[in-house]
mmCIF file of C-alpha atoms in Angstrom:
data_model
loop_
_atom_site.group_PDB
_atom_site.id
_atom_site.type_symbol
_atom_site.label_atom_id
_atom_site.label_comp_id
_atom_site.label_asym_id
_atom_site.label_seq_id
_atom_site.Cartn_x
_atom_site.Cartn_y
_atom_site.Cartn_z
ATOM 1 C CA UNK W 16 0.092 0.061 -0.073
ATOM 2 C CA UNK W 17 1.404 3.353 -1.260
ATOM 3 C CA UNK W 18 0.902 5.848 1.903
ATOM 4 C CA UNK W 19 0.567 9.181 -0.227
ATOM 5 C CA UNK W 20 -2.261 7.737 -2.233
ATOM 6 C CA UNK W 21 -3.798 6.425 1.041
ATOM 7 C CA UNK W 22 -3.492 9.697 2.924
ATOM 8 C CA UNK W 23 -4.989 11.862 0.067
ATOM 9 C CA UNK W 24 -8.158 9.308 -0.374
ATOM 10 C CA UNK W 25 -8.779 9.464 3.332
ATOM 11 C CA UNK W 26 -9.164 13.142 3.224
ATOM 12 C CA UNK W 27 -10.742 13.613 -0.307
ATOM 13 C CA UNK W 28 -13.690 11.068 0.940
ATOM 14 C CA UNK W 29 -13.873 12.413 4.560
ATOM 15 C CA UNK W 30 -14.880 15.794 3.088
ATOM 16 C CA UNK W 31 -16.237 17.761 5.914
ATOM 17 C CA UNK W 32 -15.646 17.797 9.767
ATOM 18 C CA UNK W 33 -17.045 18.919 12.802
ATOM 19 C CA UNK W 34 -15.655 20.474 15.828
ATOM 20 C CA UNK W 35 -15.999 22.484 18.792
ATOM 21 C CA UNK W 36 -14.519 25.785 18.721
ATOM 22 C CA UNK W 37 -12.530 27.038 21.595
ATOM 23 C CA UNK W 38 -13.591 30.767 22.032
ATOM 24 C CA UNK W 39 -13.957 32.390 18.540
ATOM 25 C CA UNK W 40 -10.899 30.335 17.001
ATOM 26 C CA UNK W 41 -10.217 26.829 15.465
ATOM 27 C CA UNK W 42 -7.012 25.527 17.257
ATOM 28 C CA UNK W 43 -4.836 24.098 14.894
ATOM 29 C CA UNK W 44 -4.259 21.020 17.494
ATOM 30 C CA UNK W 45 -7.893 20.198 16.962
ATOM 31 C CA UNK W 46 -7.502 19.835 13.468
ATOM 32 C CA UNK W 47 -3.956 17.978 13.822
ATOM 33 C CA UNK W 48 -5.812 15.307 15.956
ATOM 34 C CA UNK W 49 -8.554 14.837 13.610
ATOM 35 C CA UNK W 50 -6.510 14.466 11.038
ATOM 36 C CA UNK W 51 -4.344 12.141 12.826
ATOM 37 C CA UNK W 52 -7.627 10.100 13.642
ATOM 38 C CA UNK W 53 -8.278 9.652 9.892
ATOM 39 C CA UNK W 54 -5.331 8.456 8.930
ATOM 40 C CA UNK W 55 -5.203 5.962 11.459
ATOM 41 C CA UNK W 56 -8.825 4.676 10.849
ATOM 42 C CA UNK W 57 -7.340 4.083 7.144
ATOM 43 C CA UNK W 58 -4.486 1.970 8.881
ATOM 44 C CA UNK W 59 -1.713 3.868 9.297
ATOM 45 C CA UNK W 60 -0.102 4.076 12.522
ATOM 46 C CA UNK W 61 1.341 7.400 13.816
ATOM 47 C CA UNK W 62 4.865 6.367 13.812
ATOM 48 C CA UNK W 63 4.348 6.354 9.798
ATOM 49 C CA UNK W 64 3.473 10.043 9.877
ATOM 50 C CA UNK W 65 3.465 13.397 11.373
ATOM 51 C CA UNK W 66 0.783 16.075 11.096
ATOM 52 C CA UNK W 67 1.248 19.875 11.598
ATOM 53 C CA UNK W 68 -0.820 22.740 11.006
ATOM 54 C CA UNK W 69 0.086 26.238 10.269
ATOM 55 C CA UNK W 70 -1.539 27.958 13.324
ATOM 56 C CA UNK W 71 -5.168 28.776 14.764
ATOM 57 C CA UNK W 72 -7.667 30.594 12.822
ATOM 58 C CA UNK W 73 -10.808 32.794 13.545
ATOM 59 C CA UNK W 74 -13.787 31.079 13.422
ATOM 60 C CA UNK W 75 -15.089 32.573 10.174
ATOM 61 C CA UNK W 76 -16.439 31.164 7.110
ATOM 62 C CA UNK W 77 -13.622 30.978 4.530
ATOM 63 C CA UNK W 78 -10.850 31.325 6.975
ATOM 64 C CA UNK W 79 -8.130 28.910 6.288
ATOM 65 C CA UNK W 80 -4.705 27.426 7.615
ATOM 66 C CA UNK W 81 -2.467 25.180 6.040
ATOM 67 C CA UNK W 82 -1.322 21.379 7.292
ATOM 68 C CA UNK W 83 1.328 18.996 6.204
ATOM 69 C CA UNK W 84 1.620 15.523 6.590
ATOM 70 C CA UNK W 85 5.000 13.994 6.647
ATOM 71 C CA UNK W 86 6.071 10.419 5.965
ATOM 72 C CA UNK W 87 8.917 8.882 7.946
ATOM 73 C CA UNK W 88 9.708 7.069 4.715
ATOM 74 C CA UNK W 89 12.244 9.486 2.778
ATOM 75 C CA UNK W 90 11.027 8.408 -0.620
ATOM 76 C CA UNK W 91 7.415 9.433 0.292
ATOM 77 C CA UNK W 92 7.159 13.233 -0.057
ATOM 78 C CA UNK W 93 5.099 15.586 2.435
ATOM 79 C CA UNK W 94 1.471 16.237 1.146
ATOM 80 C CA UNK W 95 0.002 19.876 2.013
ATOM 81 C CA UNK W 96 -3.403 20.259 2.695
ATOM 82 C CA UNK W 97 -5.915 23.429 2.974
ATOM 83 C CA UNK W 98 -8.505 23.573 5.661
ATOM 84 C CA UNK W 99 -11.139 25.839 4.872
ATOM 85 C CA UNK W 100 -14.207 26.791 7.361
ATOM 86 C CA UNK W 101 -17.326 26.084 5.713
ATOM 87 C CA UNK W 102 -19.867 26.909 8.264
ATOM 88 C CA UNK W 103 -20.116 28.258 11.851
ATOM 89 C CA UNK W 104 -23.090 27.327 13.734
ATOM 90 C CA UNK W 105 -23.070 28.376 17.679
ATOM 91 C CA UNK W 106 -19.563 26.698 18.861
ATOM 92 C CA UNK W 107 -19.523 24.137 16.218
ATOM 93 C CA UNK W 108 -17.288 25.026 13.519
ATOM 94 C CA UNK W 109 -17.561 22.875 10.471
ATOM 95 C CA UNK W 110 -14.440 22.666 7.544
ATOM 96 C CA UNK W 111 -13.053 20.902 4.251
ATOM 97 C CA UNK W 112 -9.391 19.129 4.368
ATOM 98 C CA UNK W 113 -8.812 19.588 0.942
ATOM 99 C CA UNK W 114 -5.212 18.300 -0.927
ATOM 100 C CA UNK W 115 -3.401 21.585 -1.588
ATOM 101 C CA UNK W 116 -3.312 20.693 -5.693
ATOM 102 C CA UNK W 117 -7.022 19.881 -5.640
ATOM 103 C CA UNK W 118 -7.974 23.497 -4.015
ATOM 104 C CA UNK W 119 -5.466 24.939 -6.484
ATOM 105 C CA UNK W 120 -7.637 23.191 -9.448
ATOM 106 C CA UNK W 121 -10.680 24.169 -8.017
ATOM 107 C CA UNK W 122 -9.706 27.796 -8.068
ATOM 108 C CA UNK W 123 -8.316 27.928 -11.732
ATOM 109 C CA UNK W 124 -12.059 26.353 -12.539
#
């Protein structure tokens, strides 16, 4: 199983996540935890990869953060993801996780 294709498929099919916001921000730690859980559910172990997100963002629609999935195997390149808030409902923040190359293609269309 090729890890790069596995993680992209996990997030491409997952699409939308929900999370309770802390105050008025979406915490990068919470997004990282969600991504780790999804990858582990897909059969990867936490020893095989590391997830790092750029930082907290305001809990407002269209706010974005970048996240990187880095693999322990040197021959597998890092993967970049764009997290975009799609809805805020009271204390719930809904967001998409999209591979950065797919986000760029959507912008061009």
